[in-house]
C-alpha cells in the first residue's frame, strides 16, 4: 500500500523554526510531484509549496523567503523547512503526491494525515 506520513509539527513562538517531514512508503518519490498544503480552522485549504519534476519549486506568496520545500530521495522523504514563523502560519499541514511518475501534480491522489503547527506570539 502507498502511504504518506507527516511529522514534525509542534507549538513554537513567533520567529521560530520547524521542519516538517513526509515519509513515503509503497513507492519511490524521486520522479514524483509533491506538495504541502495547510488548513487553519474556518479557512480554506491553501497550497503552501510544490516540488515538481526536475526539482522545480514554487511557493505561496505568504511563505516565500521563509519556507523551503525539498526532498531527500535516499530517505524517500519530503520536507518543509519553515523559518521566521508567524501566528498566521498556524494550521494543520498536509503533504500530498501525484503518484503518476513524471506527472506534475495534475492529480494529487495520495495524502497524509496531517501534522499540527501552532505559532504563538
mmCIF file with all atom_site columns, N, CA and C in Angstrom, residues 36-60:
data_model
loop_
_atom_site.group_PDB
_atom_site.id
_atom_site.type_symbol
_atom_site.label_atom_id
_atom_site.label_alt_id
_atom_site.label_comp_id
_atom_site.label_asym_id
_atom_site.label_entity_id
_atom_site.label_seq_id
_atom_site.pdbx_PDB_ins_code
_atom_site.Cartn_x
_atom_site.Cartn_y
_atom_site.Cartn_z
_atom_site.occupancy
_atom_site.B_iso_or_equiv
_atom_site.pdbx_formal_charge
_atom_site.auth_seq_id
_atom_site.auth_comp_id
_atom_site.auth_asym_id
_atom_site.auth_atom_id
_atom_site.pdbx_PDB_model_num
ATOM 1  N N  . UNK A 1 36 ? 2.944   20.558 -0.353  1.00 0.00 ? 36 UNK A N  1
ATOM 2  C CA . UNK A 1 36 ? 2.465   20.799 1.009   1.00 0.00 ? 36 UNK A CA 1
ATOM 3  C C  . UNK A 1 36 ? 1.263   21.729 0.952   1.00 0.00 ? 36 UNK A C  1
ATOM 4  N N  . UNK A 1 37 ? 0.256   21.364 1.736   1.00 0.00 ? 37 UNK A N  1
ATOM 5  C CA . UNK A 1 37 ? -0.928  22.193 1.933   1.00 0.00 ? 37 UNK A CA 1
ATOM 6  C C  . UNK A 1 37 ? -1.035  22.543 3.414   1.00 0.00 ? 37 UNK A C  1
ATOM 7  N N  . UNK A 1 38 ? -1.881  23.501 3.715   1.00 0.00 ? 38 UNK A N  1
ATOM 8  C CA . UNK A 1 38 ? -2.240  23.751 5.105   1.00 0.00 ? 38 UNK A CA 1
ATOM 9  C C  . UNK A 1 38 ? -3.692  24.203 5.173   1.00 0.00 ? 38 UNK A C  1
ATOM 10 N N  . UNK A 1 39 ? -4.274  23.962 6.318   1.00 0.00 ? 39 UNK A N  1
ATOM 11 C CA . UNK A 1 39 ? -5.644  24.396 6.535   1.00 0.00 ? 39 UNK A CA 1
ATOM 12 C C  . UNK A 1 39 ? -5.815  24.803 7.988   1.00 0.00 ? 39 UNK A C  1
ATOM 13 N N  . UNK A 1 40 ? -6.222  26.035 8.178   1.00 0.00 ? 40 UNK A N  1
ATOM 14 C CA . UNK A 1 40 ? -6.498  26.552 9.506   1.00 0.00 ? 40 UNK A CA 1
ATOM 15 C C  . UNK A 1 40 ? -7.995  26.424 9.777   1.00 0.00 ? 40 UNK A C  1
ATOM 16 N N  . UNK A 1 41 ? -8.390  26.376 11.024  1.00 0.00 ? 41 UNK A N  1
ATOM 17 C CA . UNK A 1 41 ? -9.822  26.254 11.353  1.00 0.00 ? 41 UNK A CA 1
ATOM 18 C C  . UNK A 1 41 ? -10.628 27.384 10.733  1.00 0.00 ? 41 UNK A C  1
ATOM 19 N N  . UNK A 1 42 ? -11.704 27.016 10.047  1.00 0.00 ? 42 UNK A N  1
ATOM 20 C CA . UNK A 1 42 ? -12.575 28.010 9.459   1.00 0.00 ? 42 UNK A CA 1
ATOM 21 C C  . UNK A 1 42 ? -12.077 28.616 8.171   1.00 0.00 ? 42 UNK A C  1
ATOM 22 N N  . UNK A 1 43 ? -10.945 28.127 7.675   1.00 0.00 ? 43 UNK A N  1
ATOM 23 C CA . UNK A 1 43 ? -10.376 28.669 6.435   1.00 0.00 ? 43 UNK A CA 1
ATOM 24 C C  . UNK A 1 43 ? -10.263 27.578 5.387   1.00 0.00 ? 43 UNK A C  1
ATOM 25 N N  . UNK A 1 44 ? -10.139 28.018 4.144   1.00 0.00 ? 44 UNK A N  1
ATOM 26 C CA . UNK A 1 44 ? -9.976  27.070 3.044   1.00 0.00 ? 44 UNK A CA 1
ATOM 27 C C  . UNK A 1 44 ? -8.558  26.495 3.043   1.00 0.00 ? 44 UNK A C  1
ATOM 28 N N  . UNK A 1 45 ? -8.435  25.331 2.460   1.00 0.00 ? 45 UNK A N  1
ATOM 29 C CA . UNK A 1 45 ? -7.119  24.714 2.314   1.00 0.00 ? 45 UNK A CA 1
ATOM 30 C C  . UNK A 1 45 ? -6.268  25.564 1.375   1.00 0.00 ? 45 UNK A C  1
ATOM 31 N N  . UNK A 1 46 ? -5.029  25.721 1.722   1.00 0.00 ? 46 UNK A N  1
ATOM 32 C CA . UNK A 1 46 ? -4.111  26.586 0.974   1.00 0.00 ? 46 UNK A CA 1
ATOM 33 C C  . UNK A 1 46 ? -2.902  25.789 0.502   1.00 0.00 ? 46 UNK A C  1
ATOM 34 N N  . UNK A 1 47 ? -2.539  25.973 -0.745  1.00 0.00 ? 47 UNK A N  1
ATOM 35 C CA . UNK A 1 47 ? -1.302  25.395 -1.243  1.00 0.00 ? 47 UNK A CA 1
ATOM 36 C C  . UNK A 1 47 ? -0.137  26.191 -0.665  1.00 0.00 ? 47 UNK A C  1
ATOM 37 N N  . UNK A 1 48 ? 0.829   25.500 -0.115  1.00 0.00 ? 48 UNK A N  1
ATOM 38 C CA . UNK A 1 48 ? 1.964   26.158 0.514   1.00 0.00 ? 48 UNK A CA 1
ATOM 39 C C  . UNK A 1 48 ? 3.206   26.102 -0.371  1.00 0.00 ? 48 UNK A C  1
ATOM 40 N N  . UNK A 1 49 ? 3.555   24.908 -0.813  1.00 0.00 ? 49 UNK A N  1
ATOM 41 C CA . UNK A 1 49 ? 4.779   24.744 -1.595  1.00 0.00 ? 49 UNK A CA 1
ATOM 42 C C  . UNK A 1 49 ? 4.672   23.483 -2.426  1.00 0.00 ? 49 UNK A C  1
ATOM 43 N N  . UNK A 1 50 ? 5.309   23.527 -3.596  1.00 0.00 ? 50 UNK A N  1
ATOM 44 C CA . UNK A 1 50 ? 5.280   22.401 -4.532  1.00 0.00 ? 50 UNK A CA 1
ATOM 45 C C  . UNK A 1 50 ? 6.698   22.140 -5.031  1.00 0.00 ? 50 UNK A C  1
ATOM 46 N N  . UNK A 1 51 ? 7.032   20.875 -5.164  1.00 0.00 ? 51 UNK A N  1
ATOM 47 C CA . UNK A 1 51 ? 8.279   20.492 -5.822  1.00 0.00 ? 51 UNK A CA 1
ATOM 48 C C  . UNK A 1 51 ? 7.925   19.570 -6.980  1.00 0.00 ? 51 UNK A C  1
ATOM 49 N N  . UNK A 1 52 ? 8.269   20.044 -8.182  1.00 0.00 ? 52 UNK A N  1
ATOM 50 C CA . UNK A 1 52 ? 7.882   19.348 -9.391  1.00 0.00 ? 52 UNK A CA 1
ATOM 51 C C  . UNK A 1 52 ? 9.038   18.526 -9.936  1.00 0.00 ? 52 UNK A C  1
ATOM 52 N N  . UNK A 1 53 ? 8.778   17.868 -11.033 1.00 0.00 ? 53 UNK A N  1
ATOM 53 C CA . UNK A 1 53 ? 9.796   17.067 -11.700 1.00 0.00 ? 53 UNK A CA 1
ATOM 54 C C  . UNK A 1 53 ? 10.973  17.973 -12.050 1.00 0.00 ? 53 UNK A C  1
ATOM 55 N N  . UNK A 1 54 ? 12.163  17.469 -11.810 1.00 0.00 ? 54 UNK A N  1
ATOM 56 C CA . UNK A 1 54 ? 13.355  18.261 -12.065 1.00 0.00 ? 54 UNK A CA 1
ATOM 57 C C  . UNK A 1 54 ? 13.711  19.179 -10.918 1.00 0.00 ? 54 UNK A C  1
ATOM 58 N N  . UNK A 1 55 ? 12.953  19.077 -9.829  1.00 0.00 ? 55 UNK A N  1
ATOM 59 C CA . UNK A 1 55 ? 13.256  19.891 -8.654  1.00 0.00 ? 55 UNK A CA 1
ATOM 60 C C  . UNK A 1 55 ? 12.747  21.311 -8.716  1.00 0.00 ? 55 UNK A C  1
ATOM 61 N N  . UNK A 1 56 ? 11.875  21.597 -9.666  1.00 0.00 ? 56 UNK A N  1
ATOM 62 C CA . UNK A 1 56 ? 11.331  22.950 -9.785  1.00 0.00 ? 56 UNK A CA 1
ATOM 63 C C  . UNK A 1 56 ? 10.385  23.199 -8.611  1.00 0.00 ? 56 UNK A C  1
ATOM 64 N N  . UNK A 1 57 ? 10.619  24.318 -7.913  1.00 0.00 ? 57 UNK A N  1
ATOM 65 C CA . UNK A 1 57 ? 9.854   24.617 -6.707  1.00 0.00 ? 57 UNK A CA 1
ATOM 66 C C  . UNK A 1 57 ? 9.020   25.875 -6.882  1.00 0.00 ? 57 UNK A C  1
ATOM 67 N N  . UNK A 1 58 ? 7.893   25.899 -6.201  1.00 0.00 ? 58 UNK A N  1
ATOM 68 C CA . UNK A 1 58 ? 7.071   27.101 -6.162  1.00 0.00 ? 58 UNK A CA 1
ATOM 69 C C  . UNK A 1 58 ? 6.452   27.225 -4.781  1.00 0.00 ? 58 UNK A C  1
ATOM 70 N N  . UNK A 1 59 ? 6.129   28.478 -4.432  1.00 0.00 ? 59 UNK A N  1
ATOM 71 C CA . UNK A 1 59 ? 5.640   28.766 -3.089  1.00 0.00 ? 59 UNK A CA 1
ATOM 72 C C  . UNK A 1 59 ? 4.474   29.738 -3.128  1.00 0.00 ? 59 UNK A C  1
ATOM 73 N N  . UNK A 1 60 ? 3.632   29.635 -2.121  1.00 0.00 ? 60 UNK A N  1
ATOM 74 C CA . UNK A 1 60 ? 2.613   30.656 -1.919  1.00 0.00 ? 60 UNK A CA 1
ATOM 75 C C  . UNK A 1 60 ? 3.306   31.967 -1.551  1.00 0.00 ? 60 UNK A C  1
#
